[in-house]
């Protein structure tokens, strides 16, 4: 019946929304962790790169709509290990991450 079909469609849509919402919340949390870690200094930034939050940010760098310059800066930073060479760009990195977080929170 039409009612059963409508309920099935609504259930499917609700499930898809819940999944997308949970993913968005996870990504926003990952950005927040990255901002906090990088803002705390080189040790925090280096340890952040080893976390699952950093992996989530890496995925966002690929998936989000952003300028190619921002994408390149973030990708370069996220590709580093514990070399400690990122400090001069940390302010720029934090700015880009904050902008990404604000965009995601607005969606």
GROMACS .gro file of N, CA and C in nm:
model
  321
    1UNK      N    1   0.084  -0.119   0.000
    1UNK     CA    2   0.000   0.000   0.000
    1UNK      C    3   0.088   0.125   0.000
    2UNK      N    4   0.024   0.235  -0.032
    2UNK     CA    5   0.096   0.363  -0.038
    2UNK      C    6   0.149   0.404   0.099
    3UNK      N    7   0.071   0.378   0.203
    3UNK     CA    8   0.113   0.415   0.339
    3UNK      C    9   0.236   0.334   0.380
    4UNK      N   10   0.236   0.206   0.351
    4UNK     CA   11   0.350   0.120   0.385
    4UNK      C   12   0.475   0.163   0.309
    5UNK      N   13   0.458   0.197   0.181
    5UNK     CA   14   0.571   0.245   0.101
    5UNK      C   15   0.625   0.376   0.156
    6UNK      N   16   0.535   0.466   0.193
    6UNK     CA   17   0.577   0.595   0.249
    6UNK      C   18   0.653   0.575   0.380
    7UNK      N   19   0.603   0.483   0.465
    7UNK     CA   20   0.672   0.455   0.591
    7UNK      C   21   0.810   0.396   0.566
    8UNK      N   22   0.821   0.307   0.470
    8UNK     CA   23   0.949   0.246   0.437
    8UNK      C   24   1.048   0.350   0.386
    9UNK      N   25   1.000   0.440   0.301
    9UNK     CA   26   1.085   0.547   0.248
    9UNK      C   27   1.130   0.638   0.362
   10UNK      N   28   1.037   0.674   0.449
   10UNK     CA   29   1.069   0.763   0.562
   10UNK      C   30   1.171   0.698   0.655
   11UNK      N   31   1.154   0.568   0.680
   11UNK     CA   32   1.248   0.495   0.766
   11UNK      C   33   1.387   0.495   0.705
   12UNK      N   34   1.394   0.473   0.574
   12UNK     CA   35   1.522   0.472   0.503
   12UNK      C   36   1.587   0.611   0.509
   13UNK      N   37   1.507   0.716   0.487
   13UNK     CA   38   1.558   0.853   0.492
   13UNK      C   39   1.606   0.888   0.633
   14UNK      N   40   1.531   0.847   0.734
   14UNK     CA   41   1.569   0.875   0.873
   14UNK      C   42   1.700   0.807   0.907
   15UNK      N   43   1.718   0.686   0.859
   15UNK     CA   44   1.842   0.613   0.883
   15UNK      C   45   1.960   0.683   0.815
   16UNK      N   46   1.940   0.726   0.691
   16UNK     CA   47   2.046   0.796   0.618
   16UNK      C   48   2.081   0.928   0.687
   17UNK      N   49   1.980   0.999   0.734
   17UNK     CA   50   2.004   1.125   0.805
   17UNK      C   51   2.081   1.100   0.935
   18UNK      N   52   2.042   1.000   1.011
   18UNK     CA   53   2.109   0.969   1.137
   18UNK      C   54   2.256   0.936   1.113
   19UNK      N   55   2.283   0.862   1.007
   19UNK     CA   56   2.421   0.826   0.974
   19UNK      C   57   2.501   0.951   0.936
   20UNK      N   58   2.443   1.035   0.850
   20UNK     CA   59   2.512   1.157   0.807
   20UNK      C   60   2.532   1.252   0.924
   21UNK      N   61   2.434   1.261   1.011
   21UNK     CA   62   2.444   1.349   1.128
   21UNK      C   63   2.554   1.302   1.223
   22UNK      N   64   2.560   1.172   1.247
   22UNK     CA   65   2.664   1.116   1.335
   22UNK      C   66   2.801   1.138   1.275
   23UNK      N   67   2.814   1.120   1.144
   23UNK     CA   68   2.942   1.143   1.076
   23UNK      C   69   2.983   1.290   1.086
   24UNK      N   70   2.887   1.378   1.069
   24UNK     CA   71   2.914   1.521   1.080
   24UNK      C   72   2.960   1.556   1.222
   25UNK      N   73   2.892   1.502   1.322
   25UNK     CA   74   2.931   1.528   1.461
   25UNK      C   75   3.072   1.478   1.488
   26UNK      N   76   3.106   1.361   1.435
   26UNK     CA   77   3.240   1.304   1.451
   26UNK      C   78   3.344   1.394   1.386
   27UNK      N   79   3.313   1.443   1.266
   27UNK     CA   80   3.407   1.529   1.195
   27UNK      C   81   3.428   1.662   1.267
   28UNK      N   82   3.320   1.720   1.318
   28UNK     CA   83   3.330   1.846   1.392
   28UNK      C   84   3.414   1.825   1.518
   29UNK      N   85   3.393   1.714   1.586
   29UNK     CA   86   3.472   1.683   1.706
   29UNK      C   87   3.619   1.665   1.670
   30UNK      N   88   3.647   1.599   1.558
   30UNK     CA   89   3.785   1.579   1.514
   30UNK      C   90   3.853   1.713   1.484
   31UNK      N   91   3.781   1.802   1.420
   31UNK     CA   92   3.837   1.935   1.391
   31UNK      C   93   3.865   2.009   1.521
   32UNK      N   94   3.773   1.999   1.617
   32UNK     CA   95   3.794   2.063   1.747
   32UNK      C   96   3.918   2.010   1.817
   33UNK      N   97   3.938   1.879   1.813
   33UNK     CA   98   4.057   1.818   1.874
   33UNK      C   99   4.184   1.866   1.804
   34UNK      N  100   4.178   1.874   1.672
   34UNK     CA  101   4.295   1.920   1.597
   34UNK      C  102   4.330   2.064   1.630
   35UNK      N  103   4.229   2.149   1.637
   35UNK     CA  104   4.251   2.290   1.670
   35UNK      C  105   4.315   2.302   1.808
   36UNK      N  106   4.260   2.229   1.905
   36UNK     CA  107   4.314   2.235   2.042
   36UNK      C  108   4.457   2.183   2.048
   37UNK      N  109   4.484   2.071   1.983
   37UNK     CA  110   4.616   2.010   1.988
   37UNK      C  111   4.721   2.098   1.921
   38UNK      N  112   4.688   2.151   1.805
   38UNK     CA  113   4.785   2.232   1.732
   38UNK      C  114   4.807   2.365   1.803
   39UNK      N  115   4.700   2.420   1.860
   39UNK     CA  116   4.712   2.546   1.933
   39UNK      C  117   4.799   2.531   2.057
   40UNK      N  118   4.806   2.410   2.113
   40UNK     CA  119   4.883   2.388   2.235
   40UNK      C  120   5.033   2.382   2.209
   41UNK      N  121   5.074   2.375   2.086
   41UNK     CA  122   5.217   2.377   2.056
   41UNK      C  123   5.262   2.256   1.978
   42UNK      N  124   5.391   2.252   1.951
   42UNK     CA  125   5.449   2.148   1.864
   42UNK      C  126   5.424   2.008   1.915
   43UNK      N  127   5.439   1.984   2.046
   43UNK     CA  128   5.419   1.849   2.099
   43UNK      C  129   5.275   1.805   2.079
   44UNK      N  130   5.180   1.894   2.103
   44UNK     CA  131   5.040   1.860   2.084
   44UNK      C  132   5.007   1.834   1.938
   45UNK      N  133   5.064   1.915   1.850
   45UNK     CA  134   5.039   1.897   1.707
   45UNK      C  135   5.096   1.767   1.656
   46UNK      N  136   5.217   1.734   1.702
   46UNK     CA  137   5.280   1.610   1.657
   46UNK      C  138   5.202   1.489   1.707
   47UNK      N  139   5.156   1.494   1.832
   47UNK     CA  140   5.081   1.380   1.884
   47UNK      C  141   4.943   1.371   1.817
   48UNK      N  142   4.886   1.484   1.781
   48UNK     CA  143   4.756   1.483   1.712
   48UNK      C  144   4.764   1.406   1.581
   49UNK      N  145   4.876   1.418   1.512
   49UNK     CA  146   4.890   1.353   1.382
   49UNK      C  147   4.880   1.201   1.391
   50UNK      N  148   4.897   1.147   1.511
   50UNK     CA  149   4.892   1.002   1.531
   50UNK      C  150   4.752   0.952   1.565
   51UNK      N  151   4.654   1.041   1.577
   51UNK     CA  152   4.521   1.004   1.628
   51UNK      C  153   4.421   0.972   1.518
   52UNK      N  154   4.309   0.912   1.561
   52UNK     CA  155   4.200   0.885   1.467
   52UNK      C  156   4.135   1.016   1.424
   53UNK      N  157   4.142   1.119   1.511
   53UNK     CA  158   4.087   1.250   1.474
   53UNK      C  159   4.163   1.307   1.355
   54UNK      N  160   4.294   1.287   1.353
   54UNK     CA  161   4.374   1.334   1.239
   54UNK      C  162   4.334   1.260   1.112
   55UNK      N  163   4.304   1.132   1.126
   55UNK     CA  164   4.260   1.054   1.010
   55UNK      C  165   4.128   1.110   0.956
   56UNK      N  166   4.039   1.149   1.047
   56UNK     CA  167   3.911   1.208   1.005
   56UNK      C  168   3.936   1.341   0.933
   57UNK      N  169   4.029   1.421   0.984
   57UNK     CA  170   4.061   1.549   0.919
   57UNK      C  171   4.122   1.523   0.781
   58UNK      N  172   4.205   1.420   0.770
   58UNK     CA  173   4.263   1.385   0.638
   58UNK      C  174   4.152   1.356   0.537
   59UNK      N  175   4.049   1.282   0.580
   59UNK     CA  176   3.936   1.253   0.490
   59UNK      C  177   3.864   1.382   0.452
   60UNK      N  178   3.847   1.471   0.548
   60UNK     CA  179   3.778   1.597   0.519
   60UNK      C  180   3.856   1.682   0.419
   61UNK      N  181   3.987   1.678   0.429
   61UNK     CA  182   4.070   1.755   0.335
   61UNK      C  183   4.044   1.710   0.192
   62UNK      N  184   4.019   1.583   0.176
   62UNK     CA  185   3.990   1.529   0.043
   62UNK      C  186   3.846   1.562   0.001
   63UNK      N  187   3.751   1.549   0.094
   63UNK     CA  188   3.609   1.557   0.061
   63UNK      C  189   3.548   1.697   0.061
   64UNK      N  190   3.599   1.786   0.147
   64UNK     CA  191   3.536   1.918   0.162
   64UNK      C  192   3.570   2.011   0.046
   65UNK      N  193   3.479   2.102   0.022
   65UNK     CA  194   3.500   2.206  -0.079
   65UNK      C  195   3.585   2.315  -0.015
   66UNK      N  196   3.707   2.332  -0.065
   66UNK     CA  197   3.797   2.436  -0.014
   66UNK      C  198   3.893   2.476  -0.124
   67UNK      N  199   3.965   2.584  -0.099
   67UNK     CA  200   4.060   2.630  -0.200
   67UNK      C  201   4.174   2.530  -0.214
   68UNK      N  202   4.232   2.524  -0.330
   68UNK     CA  203   4.342   2.431  -0.353
   68UNK      C  204   4.462   2.466  -0.266
   69UNK      N  205   4.481   2.594  -0.236
   69UNK     CA  206   4.592   2.636  -0.149
   69UNK      C  207   4.571   2.581  -0.008
   70UNK      N  208   4.449   2.597   0.046
   70UNK     CA  209   4.419   2.545   0.179
   70UNK      C  210   4.434   2.393   0.182
   71UNK      N  211   4.384   2.328   0.079
   71UNK     CA  212   4.394   2.182   0.071
   71UNK      C  213   4.540   2.138   0.071
   72UNK      N  214   4.624   2.207  -0.005
   72UNK     CA  215   4.765   2.172  -0.014
   72UNK      C  216   4.837   2.194   0.119
   73UNK      N  217   4.806   2.307   0.186
   73UNK     CA  218   4.869   2.337   0.315
   73UNK      C  219   4.831   2.231   0.417
   74UNK      N  220   4.702   2.198   0.425
   74UNK     CA  221   4.657   2.097   0.521
   74UNK      C  222   4.713   1.959   0.489
   75UNK      N  223   4.710   1.922   0.362
   75UNK     CA  224   4.760   1.791   0.323
   75UNK      C  225   4.909   1.778   0.357
   76UNK      N  226   4.984   1.883   0.334
   76UNK     CA  227   5.126   1.883   0.366
   76UNK      C  228   5.147   1.867   0.515
   77UNK      N  229   5.071   1.942   0.594
   77UNK     CA  230   5.082   1.932   0.739
   77UNK      C  231   5.045   1.792   0.787
   78UNK      N  232   4.935   1.739   0.739
   78UNK     CA  233   4.886   1.610   0.784
   78UNK      C  234   4.974   1.495   0.738
   79UNK      N  235   5.054   1.515   0.634
   79UNK     CA  236   5.142   1.411   0.584
   79UNK      C  237   5.269   1.399   0.669
   80UNK      N  238   5.298   1.501   0.748
   80UNK     CA  239   5.416   1.499   0.833
   80UNK      C  240   5.398   1.401   0.947
   81UNK      N  241   5.508   1.351   0.995
   81UNK     CA  242   5.506   1.266   1.114
   81UNK      C  243   5.557   1.352   1.229
   82UNK      N  244   5.638   1.301   1.313
   82UNK     CA  245   5.687   1.377   1.428
   82UNK      C  246   5.816   1.450   1.396
   83UNK      N  247   5.820   1.516   1.284
   83UNK     CA  248   5.940   1.588   1.244
   83UNK      C  249   5.949   1.725   1.310
   84UNK      N  250   5.837   1.774   1.362
   84UNK     CA  251   5.838   1.902   1.431
   84UNK      C  252   5.853   2.022   1.339
   85UNK      N  253   5.849   2.004   1.209
   85UNK     CA  254   5.872   2.115   1.118
   85UNK      C  255   5.750   2.197   1.083
   86UNK      N  256   5.638   2.170   1.145
   86UNK     CA  257   5.515   2.238   1.106
   86UNK      C  258   5.494   2.370   1.177
   87UNK      N  259   5.564   2.396   1.285
   87UNK     CA  260   5.537   2.511   1.373
   87UNK      C  261   5.517   2.644   1.301
   88UNK      N  262   5.599   2.680   1.202
   88UNK     CA  263   5.578   2.809   1.138
   88UNK      C  264   5.442   2.824   1.071
   89UNK      N  265   5.379   2.716   1.033
   89UNK     CA  266   5.250   2.723   0.966
   89UNK      C  267   5.134   2.694   1.059
   90UNK      N  268   5.161   2.671   1.188
   90UNK     CA  269   5.055   2.626   1.277
   90UNK      C  270   4.940   2.727   1.286
   91UNK      N  271   4.970   2.856   1.282
   91UNK     CA  272   4.863   2.955   1.285
   91UNK      C  273   4.774   2.946   1.163
   92UNK      N  274   4.833   2.926   1.048
   92UNK     CA  275   4.757   2.911   0.925
   92UNK      C  276   4.675   2.782   0.928
   93UNK      N  277   4.733   2.674   0.978
   93UNK     CA  278   4.663   2.546   0.988
   93UNK      C  279   4.541   2.560   1.079
   94UNK      N  280   4.561   2.621   1.196
   94UNK     CA  281   4.451   2.639   1.291
   94UNK      C  282   4.341   2.723   1.227
   95UNK      N  283   4.378   2.827   1.156
   95UNK     CA  284   4.279   2.912   1.089
   95UNK      C  285   4.196   2.835   0.988
   96UNK      N  286   4.260   2.752   0.910
   96UNK     CA  287   4.189   2.672   0.809
   96UNK      C  288   4.097   2.572   0.879
   97UNK      N  289   4.147   2.505   0.984
   97UNK     CA  290   4.064   2.408   1.055
   97UNK      C  291   3.943   2.476   1.120
   98UNK      N  292   3.963   2.595   1.177
   98UNK     CA  293   3.851   2.668   1.237
   98UNK      C  294   3.746   2.702   1.132
   99UNK      N  295   3.792   2.743   1.014
   99UNK     CA  296   3.702   2.776   0.905
   99UNK      C  297   3.623   2.652   0.861
  100UNK      N  298   3.691   2.538   0.851
  100UNK     CA  299   3.624   2.413   0.814
  100UNK      C  300   3.519   2.378   0.918
  101UNK      N  301   3.554   2.391   1.046
  101UNK     CA  302   3.462   2.357   1.156
  101UNK      C  303   3.340   2.447   1.151
  102UNK      N  304   3.360   2.577   1.132
  102UNK     CA  305   3.248   2.670   1.125
  102UNK      C  306   3.155   2.637   1.009
  103UNK      N  307   3.213   2.601   0.896
  103UNK     CA  308   3.134   2.564   0.779
  103UNK      C  309   3.050   2.441   0.809
  104UNK      N  310   3.111   2.340   0.871
  104UNK     CA  311   3.039   2.216   0.900
  104UNK      C  312   2.930   2.240   1.005
  105UNK      N  313   2.957   2.324   1.104
  105UNK     CA  314   2.857   2.353   1.206
  105UNK      C  315   2.739   2.429   1.147
  106UNK      N  316   2.763   2.505   1.042
  106UNK     CA  317   2.656   2.581   0.977
  106UNK      C  318   2.567   2.498   0.888
  107UNK      N  319   2.616   2.381   0.847
  107UNK     CA  320   2.539   2.294   0.757
  107UNK      C  321   2.433   2.215   0.830
   0.00000   0.00000   0.00000
